[in-house]
């Protein structure tokens, strides 16, 4: 049962019934060129006002509800109503038939099936048209106040009948004359708004107001996305008569007739009635319409009311059981009668677009709490953002925007490759267009940034949904990205370091991805990076802090990539650098190494991987190096001959102090860490490992005892099998300590067990010496191991 509440009645008494009239709305994009010199309304007849909620078929048990004028106020009674559209009056004059001035069969099919990608935008288009009609009326009434003499508020009302699948959209805008209906609604893709704007431009006194929405001329025909039949009833202040336009989907003609039914006459504006298709009747549900209005038209400058079912509680008496009354006796007569609380349902208008567009306000007048509340409401968040930025861009591209950096990543820390995040809501003149972009406004590494962008002249296609690639879009993108960087830098420079730690924990990978994908913004991305280092393994440092801590003689920024912080801290490559107190960055995230390699340098300091050959620490002593090469040159050649193609060369190292050797990567090949990552790729091409792996160089420490002993063996007995096996073991051990993966782990284990057997032979119990050697030979399984059985004494002696 649909009843008007007491609150509604009191509101009518308070406002003189102006908010409960039945005015219809105008279709803004369908109005033709206006005469800006004035409107002749001297012969206009008195208008009758009716509530739009009274139109339609009422229940037979109730009379047709009307508002009665008493003492200057509109009074109402409780009633039941339905939002079904009223049937045509039987005494109406015959309708005139017109042919569309276009090849409708093809153009209508294009509009319905191809032009719009989403059916639900029909309501956005029609409300935008109604908003334009109200804007036109407000603009023209400045020079011609007579247009507003019918009074009444400028608003839009959307009413639904879910049982019959009918949607009615009304507004109190400028309306249309008969000629304007033929001119605009009869010509598909002709925009009345565009004509109106041209008239303003040509007029000397037009001013600079250009805030109208519909300029494409097909917004009205989006109604046929969901409707089989559309009826437009419109009344212009220029005309004394009200006209009804009626058209059907896939038809080549339409009709126009004069409205003569007194129940349907309106003082000004347009009523648009959609008779929905069978499959689209779900759009007539009140809650769905309200949701669409809030999503697409939340920030339209005129109030939008939707017809909603409401309820209020009240106390009602409950009939008592006669048996209980008799049992309680006479005492019960003095008690109060029993009551219960019930909910009484009724229908009433509800303001749907209560939220004001915050981005249109002066940033100095908006508080932090208001920014946070807008963020939570718009994006359904419960945590306050880390930062916000409210700005207006002027010049060749004008737009307003409010951007936010969330406190936490909603999709998980590892999901950084999906550019379609629905985080940026695009508006054109306060009308929501889309939030489904593929990198047009923001690059994918900044996809975590949320916000709204509102432009008056954004180059959209005719359906207003797909951005066209243009210079304006590129300029907008650059400015939005720049503002996003300013926000992030503000977090990094804030007095609370925990804010940036929280940001880096959630979005650090996005910044690193930006270093890979966006070369133009390397200077903005580099200061935002954070890494652990050899001198700061508990707190991450920035590149600026690293440069400040550099030694005067240090020329480069050193780094090492590893799979964990512990591995990086204990890598043999750091030995000499630690002695010199040179700081080394630890790249422990899989994306770190690629990001740094793309940066190449920072503040004219080159990034240098200490795990690659030709490491220059700025302390070369050419004379000493020459002497060492002469002394160990033969040893290096001997070791290279033994290792064969496993290494490109064997060289004297300048980076080792305690380790006997290290295996470094070629200057232009993969590092050990990168090789490990590429092998782990499930979809990677293993055939590329051979040539991308690059050359490996075995660097030996000339000051280490093992290397000195091998040098003696090289000169005295280069074919000694034990010495050759020591070279193999040295190489395999260097593989592991340098971060590479051994090609044959079982063989390496056998060599280690063999050497352990030789080293421990006879150390504690000579009786088991032969057994240990025998087991070692079984594990190794090589002829060289068998030869070891005949020289146990020599092995023991060598050990001593």
GROMACS .gro file of N, CA and C in nm, residues 653-741:
model
  267
  653UNK      N    1   9.214  -1.173  -0.826
  653UNK     CA    2   9.105  -1.090  -0.774
  653UNK      C    3   9.157  -0.976  -0.689
  654UNK      N    4   9.086  -0.864  -0.696
  654UNK     CA    5   9.116  -0.749  -0.610
  654UNK      C    6   9.004  -0.723  -0.510
  655UNK      N    7   8.906  -0.816  -0.501
  655UNK     CA    8   8.790  -0.795  -0.414
  655UNK      C    9   8.787  -0.891  -0.296
  656UNK      N   10   8.884  -0.986  -0.289
  656UNK     CA   11   8.884  -1.089  -0.185
  656UNK      C   12   8.993  -1.063  -0.081
  657UNK      N   13   8.959  -1.102   0.041
  657UNK     CA   14   9.058  -1.091   0.149
  657UNK      C   15   9.066  -1.220   0.230
  658UNK      N   16   8.956  -1.290   0.251
  658UNK     CA   17   8.957  -1.412   0.332
  658UNK      C   18   8.919  -1.537   0.253
  659UNK      N   19   8.849  -1.524   0.142
  659UNK     CA   20   8.809  -1.639   0.061
  659UNK      C   21   8.916  -1.671  -0.041
  660UNK      N   22   8.935  -1.799  -0.075
  660UNK     CA   23   9.039  -1.835  -0.174
  660UNK      C   24   9.001  -1.796  -0.316
  661UNK      N   25   8.873  -1.797  -0.347
  661UNK     CA   26   8.832  -1.766  -0.484
  661UNK      C   27   8.685  -1.727  -0.486
  662UNK      N   28   8.642  -1.674  -0.599
  662UNK     CA   29   8.504  -1.636  -0.620
  662UNK      C   30   8.475  -1.645  -0.769
  663UNK      N   31   8.352  -1.676  -0.802
  663UNK     CA   32   8.312  -1.689  -0.942
  663UNK      C   33   8.227  -1.568  -0.978
  664UNK      N   34   8.274  -1.485  -1.067
  664UNK     CA   35   8.205  -1.362  -1.104
  664UNK      C   36   8.144  -1.377  -1.243
  665UNK      N   37   8.043  -1.296  -1.269
  665UNK     CA   38   7.973  -1.300  -1.397
  665UNK      C   39   8.040  -1.206  -1.495
  666UNK      N   40   8.013  -1.232  -1.624
  666UNK     CA   41   8.062  -1.142  -1.727
  666UNK      C   42   7.996  -1.006  -1.716
  667UNK      N   43   8.060  -0.906  -1.770
  667UNK     CA   44   8.014  -0.769  -1.755
  667UNK      C   45   7.876  -0.748  -1.817
  668UNK      N   46   7.845  -0.820  -1.925
  668UNK     CA   47   7.720  -0.799  -1.996
  668UNK      C   48   7.627  -0.919  -1.989
  669UNK      N   49   7.657  -1.014  -1.903
  669UNK     CA   50   7.571  -1.131  -1.890
  669UNK      C   51   7.485  -1.124  -1.765
  670UNK      N   52   7.408  -1.230  -1.744
  670UNK     CA   53   7.327  -1.238  -1.624
  670UNK      C   54   7.415  -1.255  -1.502
  671UNK      N   55   7.371  -1.198  -1.391
  671UNK     CA   56   7.435  -1.226  -1.263
  671UNK      C   57   7.383  -1.360  -1.211
  672UNK      N   58   7.446  -1.408  -1.103
  672UNK     CA   59   7.401  -1.535  -1.045
  672UNK      C   60   7.256  -1.527  -1.000
  673UNK      N   61   7.217  -1.412  -0.944
  673UNK     CA   62   7.080  -1.394  -0.897
  673UNK      C   63   6.982  -1.394  -1.014
  674UNK      N   64   7.018  -1.324  -1.123
  674UNK     CA   65   6.929  -1.319  -1.238
  674UNK      C   66   6.918  -1.456  -1.305
  675UNK      N   67   7.027  -1.527  -1.308
  675UNK     CA   68   7.023  -1.661  -1.367
  675UNK      C   69   6.931  -1.753  -1.286
  676UNK      N   70   6.937  -1.739  -1.156
  676UNK     CA   71   6.849  -1.820  -1.069
  676UNK      C   72   6.702  -1.783  -1.094
  677UNK      N   73   6.672  -1.656  -1.108
  677UNK     CA   74   6.534  -1.613  -1.130
  677UNK      C   75   6.482  -1.661  -1.266
  678UNK      N   76   6.566  -1.655  -1.367
  678UNK     CA   77   6.522  -1.696  -1.499
  678UNK      C   78   6.499  -1.846  -1.506
  679UNK      N   79   6.579  -1.922  -1.435
  679UNK     CA   80   6.556  -2.066  -1.431
  679UNK      C   81   6.425  -2.100  -1.362
  680UNK      N   82   6.384  -2.015  -1.268
  680UNK     CA   83   6.262  -2.041  -1.191
  680UNK      C   84   6.136  -2.001  -1.264
  681UNK      N   85   6.149  -1.932  -1.379
  681UNK     CA   86   6.030  -1.890  -1.453
  681UNK      C   87   5.960  -2.012  -1.513
  682UNK      N   88   5.834  -2.030  -1.477
  682UNK     CA   89   5.759  -2.147  -1.526
  682UNK      C   90   5.737  -2.141  -1.676
  683UNK      N   91   5.726  -2.020  -1.730
  683UNK     CA   92   5.703  -2.005  -1.874
  683UNK      C   93   5.826  -1.953  -1.947
  684UNK      N   94   5.939  -1.956  -1.879
  684UNK     CA   95   6.061  -1.905  -1.939
  684UNK      C   96   6.116  -1.997  -2.047
  685UNK      N   97   6.196  -1.941  -2.136
  685UNK     CA   98   6.258  -2.017  -2.244
  685UNK      C   99   6.395  -2.062  -2.199
  686UNK      N  100   6.410  -2.191  -2.166
  686UNK     CA  101   6.537  -2.242  -2.114
  686UNK      C  102   6.647  -2.238  -2.219
  687UNK      N  103   6.610  -2.232  -2.347
  687UNK     CA  104   6.712  -2.228  -2.451
  687UNK      C  105   6.792  -2.099  -2.448
  688UNK      N  106   6.737  -1.995  -2.385
  688UNK     CA  107   6.808  -1.867  -2.378
  688UNK      C  108   6.912  -1.865  -2.267
  689UNK      N  109   6.910  -1.964  -2.180
  689UNK     CA  110   7.005  -1.963  -2.068
  689UNK      C  111   7.149  -1.973  -2.115
  690UNK      N  112   7.173  -2.046  -2.223
  690UNK     CA  113   7.310  -2.070  -2.267
  690UNK      C  114   7.380  -1.942  -2.309
  691UNK      N  115   7.310  -1.857  -2.385
  691UNK     CA  116   7.378  -1.736  -2.433
  691UNK      C  117   7.354  -1.615  -2.343
  692UNK      N  118   7.244  -1.612  -2.269
  692UNK     CA  119   7.221  -1.501  -2.177
  692UNK      C  120   7.301  -1.518  -2.047
  693UNK      N  121   7.339  -1.640  -2.016
  693UNK     CA  122   7.415  -1.662  -1.895
  693UNK      C  123   7.550  -1.592  -1.903
  694UNK      N  124   7.602  -1.581  -2.020
  694UNK     CA  125   7.726  -1.507  -2.037
  694UNK      C  126   7.847  -1.582  -1.985
  695UNK      N  127   7.958  -1.515  -1.983
  695UNK     CA  128   8.083  -1.576  -1.940
  695UNK      C  129   8.097  -1.571  -1.789
  696UNK      N  130   8.170  -1.670  -1.736
  696UNK     CA  131   8.201  -1.673  -1.593
  696UNK      C  132   8.352  -1.665  -1.577
  697UNK      N  133   8.395  -1.589  -1.481
  697UNK     CA  134   8.537  -1.570  -1.455
  697UNK      C  135   8.567  -1.613  -1.313
  698UNK      N  136   8.668  -1.703  -1.299
  698UNK     CA  137   8.711  -1.746  -1.167
  698UNK      C  138   8.822  -1.654  -1.120
  699UNK      N  139   8.794  -1.579  -1.014
  699UNK     CA  140   8.895  -1.490  -0.957
  699UNK      C  141   8.954  -1.556  -0.832
  700UNK      N  142   9.086  -1.560  -0.825
  700UNK     CA  143   9.154  -1.625  -0.713
  700UNK      C  144   9.223  -1.520  -0.627
  701UNK      N  145   9.233  -1.554  -0.499
  701UNK     CA  146   9.298  -1.467  -0.401
  701UNK      C  147   9.444  -1.511  -0.387
  702UNK      N  148   9.536  -1.433  -0.441
  702UNK     CA  149   9.678  -1.470  -0.443
  702UNK      C  150   9.738  -1.476  -0.303
  703UNK      N  151   9.675  -1.418  -0.206
  703UNK     CA  152   9.728  -1.418  -0.070
  703UNK      C  153   9.677  -1.534   0.013
  704UNK      N  154   9.589  -1.616  -0.042
  704UNK     CA  155   9.531  -1.726   0.035
  704UNK      C  156   9.622  -1.849   0.028
  705UNK      N  157   9.627  -1.927   0.139
  705UNK     CA  158   9.717  -2.042   0.148
  705UNK      C  159   9.683  -2.148   0.045
  706UNK      N  160   9.555  -2.173   0.019
  706UNK     CA  161   9.516  -2.275  -0.078
  706UNK      C  162   9.569  -2.240  -0.216
  707UNK      N  163   9.559  -2.115  -0.254
  707UNK     CA  164   9.605  -2.071  -0.386
  707UNK      C  165   9.757  -2.081  -0.393
  708UNK      N  166   9.825  -2.048  -0.287
  708UNK     CA  167   9.971  -2.057  -0.286
  708UNK      C  168  10.016  -2.204  -0.299
  709UNK      N  169   9.948  -2.295  -0.229
  709UNK     CA  170   9.981  -2.437  -0.239
  709UNK      C  171   9.957  -2.489  -0.381
  710UNK      N  172   9.845  -2.448  -0.441
  710UNK     CA  173   9.817  -2.490  -0.578
  710UNK      C  174   9.919  -2.432  -0.675
  711UNK      N  175   9.967  -2.313  -0.645
  711UNK     CA  176  10.071  -2.254  -0.731
  711UNK      C  177  10.199  -2.337  -0.726
  712UNK      N  178  10.231  -2.388  -0.607
  712UNK     CA  179  10.349  -2.474  -0.593
  712UNK      C  180  10.327  -2.605  -0.667
  713UNK      N  181  10.205  -2.662  -0.655
  713UNK     CA  182  10.174  -2.787  -0.725
  713UNK      C  183  10.181  -2.768  -0.875
  714UNK      N  184  10.139  -2.651  -0.922
  714UNK     CA  185  10.143  -2.622  -1.065
  714UNK      C  186  10.286  -2.625  -1.119
  715UNK      N  187  10.375  -2.574  -1.040
  715UNK     CA  188  10.514  -2.566  -1.086
  715UNK      C  189  10.588  -2.699  -1.068
  716UNK      N  190  10.555  -2.775  -0.961
  716UNK     CA  191  10.628  -2.898  -0.930
  716UNK      C  192  10.566  -3.022  -0.995
  717UNK      N  193  10.436  -3.037  -0.984
  717UNK     CA  194  10.369  -3.156  -1.039
  717UNK      C  195  10.232  -3.118  -1.094
  718UNK      N  196  10.227  -3.058  -1.213
  718UNK     CA  197  10.099  -3.009  -1.268
  718UNK      C  198  10.001  -3.120  -1.303
  719UNK      N  199  10.049  -3.245  -1.315
  719UNK     CA  200   9.959  -3.354  -1.349
  719UNK      C  201   9.914  -3.433  -1.228
  720UNK      N  202   9.945  -3.385  -1.110
  720UNK     CA  203   9.905  -3.456  -0.989
  720UNK      C  204   9.753  -3.458  -0.978
  721UNK      N  205   9.697  -3.579  -0.965
  721UNK     CA  206   9.552  -3.594  -0.963
  721UNK      C  207   9.488  -3.527  -0.843
  722UNK      N  208   9.558  -3.532  -0.731
  722UNK     CA  209   9.501  -3.468  -0.611
  722UNK      C  210   9.490  -3.317  -0.630
  723UNK      N  211   9.590  -3.259  -0.691
  723UNK     CA  212   9.587  -3.115  -0.717
  723UNK      C  213   9.477  -3.081  -0.816
  724UNK      N  214   9.462  -3.165  -0.918
  724UNK     CA  215   9.356  -3.139  -1.017
  724UNK      C  216   9.218  -3.152  -0.955
  725UNK      N  217   9.202  -3.252  -0.866
  725UNK     CA  218   9.073  -3.265  -0.799
  725UNK      C  219   9.047  -3.146  -0.706
  726UNK      N  220   9.152  -3.092  -0.649
  726UNK     CA  221   9.138  -2.973  -0.564
  726UNK      C  222   9.087  -2.854  -0.645
  727UNK      N  223   9.135  -2.842  -0.771
  727UNK     CA  224   9.085  -2.734  -0.857
  727UNK      C  225   8.935  -2.750  -0.884
  728UNK      N  226   8.894  -2.875  -0.913
  728UNK     CA  227   8.751  -2.901  -0.936
  728UNK      C  228   8.667  -2.865  -0.815
  729UNK      N  229   8.716  -2.907  -0.697
  729UNK     CA  230   8.641  -2.878  -0.575
  729UNK      C  231   8.639  -2.729  -0.546
  730UNK      N  232   8.749  -2.663  -0.576
  730UNK     CA  233   8.754  -2.518  -0.556
  730UNK      C  234   8.650  -2.447  -0.644
  731UNK      N  235   8.638  -2.492  -0.768
  731UNK     CA  236   8.542  -2.431  -0.861
  731UNK      C  237   8.399  -2.454  -0.813
  732UNK      N  238   8.367  -2.578  -0.775
  732UNK     CA  239   8.230  -2.609  -0.733
  732UNK      C  240   8.194  -2.535  -0.604
  733UNK      N  241   8.290  -2.521  -0.516
  733UNK     CA  242   8.263  -2.445  -0.394
  733UNK      C  243   8.239  -2.298  -0.425
  734UNK      N  244   8.315  -2.245  -0.520
  734UNK     CA  245   8.296  -2.106  -0.561
  734UNK      C  246   8.159  -2.086  -0.625
  735UNK      N  247   8.109  -2.187  -0.695
  735UNK     CA  248   7.974  -2.179  -0.751
  735UNK      C  249   7.872  -2.150  -0.643
  736UNK      N  250   7.881  -2.227  -0.535
  736UNK     CA  251   7.781  -2.212  -0.428
  736UNK      C  252   7.797  -2.080  -0.356
  737UNK      N  253   7.920  -2.046  -0.317
  737UNK     CA  254   7.941  -1.924  -0.240
  737UNK      C  255   7.912  -1.798  -0.321
  738UNK      N  256   7.918  -1.809  -0.454
  738UNK     CA  257   7.892  -1.693  -0.539
  738UNK      C  258   7.746  -1.682  -0.581
  739UNK      N  259   7.663  -1.779  -0.539
  739UNK     CA  260   7.521  -1.770  -0.567
  739UNK      C  261   7.474  -1.851  -0.685
  740UNK      N  262   7.564  -1.926  -0.750
  740UNK     CA  263   7.523  -2.009  -0.864
  740UNK      C  264   7.474  -2.145  -0.815
  741UNK      N  265   7.412  -2.219  -0.904
  741UNK     CA  266   7.363  -2.353  -0.873
  741UNK      C  267   7.456  -2.455  -0.937
   0.00000   0.00000   0.00000
